Short mmCIF file of C-alpha atoms in Angstrom, two decimals:
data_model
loop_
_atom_site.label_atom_id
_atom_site.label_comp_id
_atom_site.label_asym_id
_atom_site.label_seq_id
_atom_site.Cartn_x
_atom_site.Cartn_y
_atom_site.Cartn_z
CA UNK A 207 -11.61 -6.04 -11.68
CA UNK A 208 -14.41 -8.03 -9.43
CA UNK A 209 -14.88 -11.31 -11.12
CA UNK A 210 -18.46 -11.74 -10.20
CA UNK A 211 -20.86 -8.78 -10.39
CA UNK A 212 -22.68 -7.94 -7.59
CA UNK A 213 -26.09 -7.37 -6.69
CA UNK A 214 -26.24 -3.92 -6.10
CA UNK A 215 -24.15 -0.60 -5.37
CA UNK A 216 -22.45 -0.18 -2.20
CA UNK A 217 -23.04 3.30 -0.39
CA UNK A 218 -19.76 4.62 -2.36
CA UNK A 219 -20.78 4.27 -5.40
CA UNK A 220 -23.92 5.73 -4.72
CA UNK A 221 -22.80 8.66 -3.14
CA UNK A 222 -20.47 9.16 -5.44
CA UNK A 223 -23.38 8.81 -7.66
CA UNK A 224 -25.07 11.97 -6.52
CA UNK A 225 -22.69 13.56 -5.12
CA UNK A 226 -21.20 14.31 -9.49
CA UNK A 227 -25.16 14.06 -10.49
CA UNK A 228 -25.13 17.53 -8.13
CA UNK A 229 -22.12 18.86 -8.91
CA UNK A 230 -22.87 18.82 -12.21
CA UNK A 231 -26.19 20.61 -12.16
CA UNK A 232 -23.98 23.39 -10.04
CA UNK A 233 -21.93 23.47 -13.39
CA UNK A 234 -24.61 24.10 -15.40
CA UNK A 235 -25.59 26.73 -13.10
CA UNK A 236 -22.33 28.60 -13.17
CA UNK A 237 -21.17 28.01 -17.05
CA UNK A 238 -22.61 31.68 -17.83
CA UNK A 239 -20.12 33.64 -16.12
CA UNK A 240 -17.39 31.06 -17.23
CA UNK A 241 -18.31 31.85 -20.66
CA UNK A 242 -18.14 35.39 -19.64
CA UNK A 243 -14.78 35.28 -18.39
CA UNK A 244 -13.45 33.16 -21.18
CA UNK A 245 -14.65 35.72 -24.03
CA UNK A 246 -13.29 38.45 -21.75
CA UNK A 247 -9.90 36.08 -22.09
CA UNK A 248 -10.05 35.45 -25.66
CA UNK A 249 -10.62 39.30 -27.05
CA UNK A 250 -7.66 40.29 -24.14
CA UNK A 251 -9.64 41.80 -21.49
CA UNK A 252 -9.65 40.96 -17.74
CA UNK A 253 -12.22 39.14 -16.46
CA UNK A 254 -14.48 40.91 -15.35
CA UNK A 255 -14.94 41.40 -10.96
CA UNK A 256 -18.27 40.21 -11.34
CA UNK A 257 -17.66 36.88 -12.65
CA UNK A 258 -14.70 35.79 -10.51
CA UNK A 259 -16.75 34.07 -7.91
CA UNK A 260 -18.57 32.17 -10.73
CA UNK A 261 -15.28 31.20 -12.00
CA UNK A 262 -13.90 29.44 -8.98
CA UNK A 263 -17.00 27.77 -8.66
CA UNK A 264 -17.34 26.58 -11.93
CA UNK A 265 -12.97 25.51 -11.82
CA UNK A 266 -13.46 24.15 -8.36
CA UNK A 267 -16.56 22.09 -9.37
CA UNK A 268 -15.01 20.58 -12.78
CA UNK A 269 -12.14 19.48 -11.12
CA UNK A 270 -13.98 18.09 -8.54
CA UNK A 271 -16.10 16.24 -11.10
CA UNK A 272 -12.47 14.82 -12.62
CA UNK A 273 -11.60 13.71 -9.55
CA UNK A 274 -14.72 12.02 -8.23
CA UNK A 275 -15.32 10.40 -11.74
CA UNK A 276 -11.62 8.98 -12.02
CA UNK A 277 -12.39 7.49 -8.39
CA UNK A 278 -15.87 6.23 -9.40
CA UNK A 279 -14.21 4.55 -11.95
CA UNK A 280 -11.72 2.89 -10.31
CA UNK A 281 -14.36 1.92 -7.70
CA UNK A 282 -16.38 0.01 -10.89
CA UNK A 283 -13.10 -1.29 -11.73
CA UNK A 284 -12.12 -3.45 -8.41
CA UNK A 285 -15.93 -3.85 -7.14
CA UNK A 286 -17.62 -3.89 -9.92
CA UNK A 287 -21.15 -3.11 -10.63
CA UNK A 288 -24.60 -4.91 -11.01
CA UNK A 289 -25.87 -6.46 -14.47
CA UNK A 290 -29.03 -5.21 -16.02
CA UNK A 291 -31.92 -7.81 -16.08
CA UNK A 292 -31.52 -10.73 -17.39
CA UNK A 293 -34.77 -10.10 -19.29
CA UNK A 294 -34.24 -6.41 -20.25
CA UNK A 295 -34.50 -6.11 -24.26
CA UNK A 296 -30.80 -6.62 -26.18
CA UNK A 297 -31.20 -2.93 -27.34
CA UNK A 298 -31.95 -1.79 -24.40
CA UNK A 299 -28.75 -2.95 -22.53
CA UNK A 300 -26.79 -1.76 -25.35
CA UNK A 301 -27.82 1.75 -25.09
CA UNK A 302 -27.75 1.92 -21.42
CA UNK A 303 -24.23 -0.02 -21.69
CA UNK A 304 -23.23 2.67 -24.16
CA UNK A 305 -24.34 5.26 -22.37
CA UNK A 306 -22.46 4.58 -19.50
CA UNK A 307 -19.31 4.38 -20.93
CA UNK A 308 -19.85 7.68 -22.54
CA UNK A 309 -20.71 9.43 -19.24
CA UNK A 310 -17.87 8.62 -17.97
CA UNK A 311 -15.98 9.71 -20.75
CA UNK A 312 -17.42 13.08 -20.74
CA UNK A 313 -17.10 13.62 -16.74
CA UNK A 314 -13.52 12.60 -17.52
CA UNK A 315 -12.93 14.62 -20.62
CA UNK A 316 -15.08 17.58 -20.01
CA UNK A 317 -12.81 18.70 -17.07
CA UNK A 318 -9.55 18.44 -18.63
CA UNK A 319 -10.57 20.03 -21.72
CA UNK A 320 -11.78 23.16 -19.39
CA UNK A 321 -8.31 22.97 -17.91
CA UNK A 322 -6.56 22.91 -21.21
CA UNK A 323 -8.75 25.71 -22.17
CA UNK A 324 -8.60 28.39 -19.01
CA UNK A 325 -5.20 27.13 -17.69
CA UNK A 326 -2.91 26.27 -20.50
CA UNK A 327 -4.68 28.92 -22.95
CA UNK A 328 -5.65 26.21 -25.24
CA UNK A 329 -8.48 27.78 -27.26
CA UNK A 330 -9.57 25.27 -29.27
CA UNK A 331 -9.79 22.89 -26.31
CA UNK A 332 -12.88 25.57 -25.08
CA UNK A 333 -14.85 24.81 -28.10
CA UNK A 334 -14.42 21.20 -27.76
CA UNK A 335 -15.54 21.50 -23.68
CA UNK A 336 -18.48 23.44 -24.52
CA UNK A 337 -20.04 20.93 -27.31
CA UNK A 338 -19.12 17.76 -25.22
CA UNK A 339 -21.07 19.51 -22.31
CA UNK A 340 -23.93 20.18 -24.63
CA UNK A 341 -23.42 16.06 -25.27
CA UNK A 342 -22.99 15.11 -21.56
CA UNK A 343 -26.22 17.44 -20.85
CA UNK A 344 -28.16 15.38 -23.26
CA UNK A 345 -26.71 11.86 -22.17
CA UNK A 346 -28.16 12.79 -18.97
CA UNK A 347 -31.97 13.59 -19.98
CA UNK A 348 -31.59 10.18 -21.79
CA UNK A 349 -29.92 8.40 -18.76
CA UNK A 350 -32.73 9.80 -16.28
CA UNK A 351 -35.30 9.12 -18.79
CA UNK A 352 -33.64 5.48 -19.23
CA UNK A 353 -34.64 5.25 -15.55
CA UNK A 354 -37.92 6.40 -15.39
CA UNK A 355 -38.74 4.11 -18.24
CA UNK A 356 -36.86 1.13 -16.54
CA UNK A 357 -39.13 1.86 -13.01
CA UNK A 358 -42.23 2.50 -14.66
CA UNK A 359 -42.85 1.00 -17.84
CA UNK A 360 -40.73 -2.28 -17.58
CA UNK A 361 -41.60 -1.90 -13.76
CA UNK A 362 -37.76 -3.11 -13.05
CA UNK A 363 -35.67 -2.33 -10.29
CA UNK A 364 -32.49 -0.68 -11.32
CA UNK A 365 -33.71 2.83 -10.14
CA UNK A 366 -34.18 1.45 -6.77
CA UNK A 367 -30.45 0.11 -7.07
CA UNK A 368 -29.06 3.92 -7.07
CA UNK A 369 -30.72 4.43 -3.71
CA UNK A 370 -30.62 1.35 -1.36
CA UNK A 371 -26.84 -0.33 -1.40
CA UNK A 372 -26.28 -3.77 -1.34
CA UNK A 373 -26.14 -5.26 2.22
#
């Protein structure tokens, strides 16, 4: 783990960034026919033709997601990443602290649980996907609105830090 934190993100970190902030709004785009498919699965029916491509998007994506998490991750691990201000409310770092950590929780968790689910046939492990993306989807309204209110009520820079990497 970096000893010192640094100053800002370095062009990994941001990319990998957006890079999972897009791939999972291309999850939320597919999760319909992956529903479809998985009720299909669950009363004994094929999935349905018209689905399939939805499917291997919405596979392909999640365990791309894994993936690029579990390497953002380790990435935070040996560099590191830049401390909220100083002069940011106690509260305030808490929740964004918190939030964090369950982010990357849920990118992490999310994905297996879908694998469990369609790939090993655990059912129960569907359930559990589907709330804990209904958790992740609401973790990131709060962590974009956590932003916004960072750049334009505190008038802080840690937006800007997700955009321009450290030199």
């Amino acid at each position: 783990m970096a000893t010192q934190a640094p100053k800002g993100y370095s062009r990994l970190q941001i990319a990998l960034h957006w890079i999972i902030a897009l791939l999972i709004a291309v999850q939320i785009l597919y999760h319909d026919p992956m529903e479809e498919a998985w009720d299909a699965v669950r009363d004994g029916l094929a999935v349905p033709a018209e689905v399939t491509f939805g499917v291997t998007v919405h596979v392909v994506v999640g365990v791309s997601v894994l993936l690029l998490a579990l390497l953002r991750l380790g990435v935070r691990f040996t560099r590191g990443a830049p401390a909220l201000p100083a002069e940011e409310p106690a509260p305030l770092r808490l929740a964004a602290n918190a939030t964090h950590v369950v982010l990357y929780i849920l990118m992490i968790a999310i994905p297996l649980g879908g694998l469990a689910a369609w790939v090993g046939g655990v059912k129960p492990a569907a359930g559990i996907h589907g709330l804990a993306a209904n958790v992740l989807f609401w973790l990131v309204v709060l962590h974009i609105l956590g932003a916004l209110y960072q750049r334009f009520v505190l008038k802080s820079d840690v937006m800007t830090r997700m955009v321009t990497p450290q030199k």
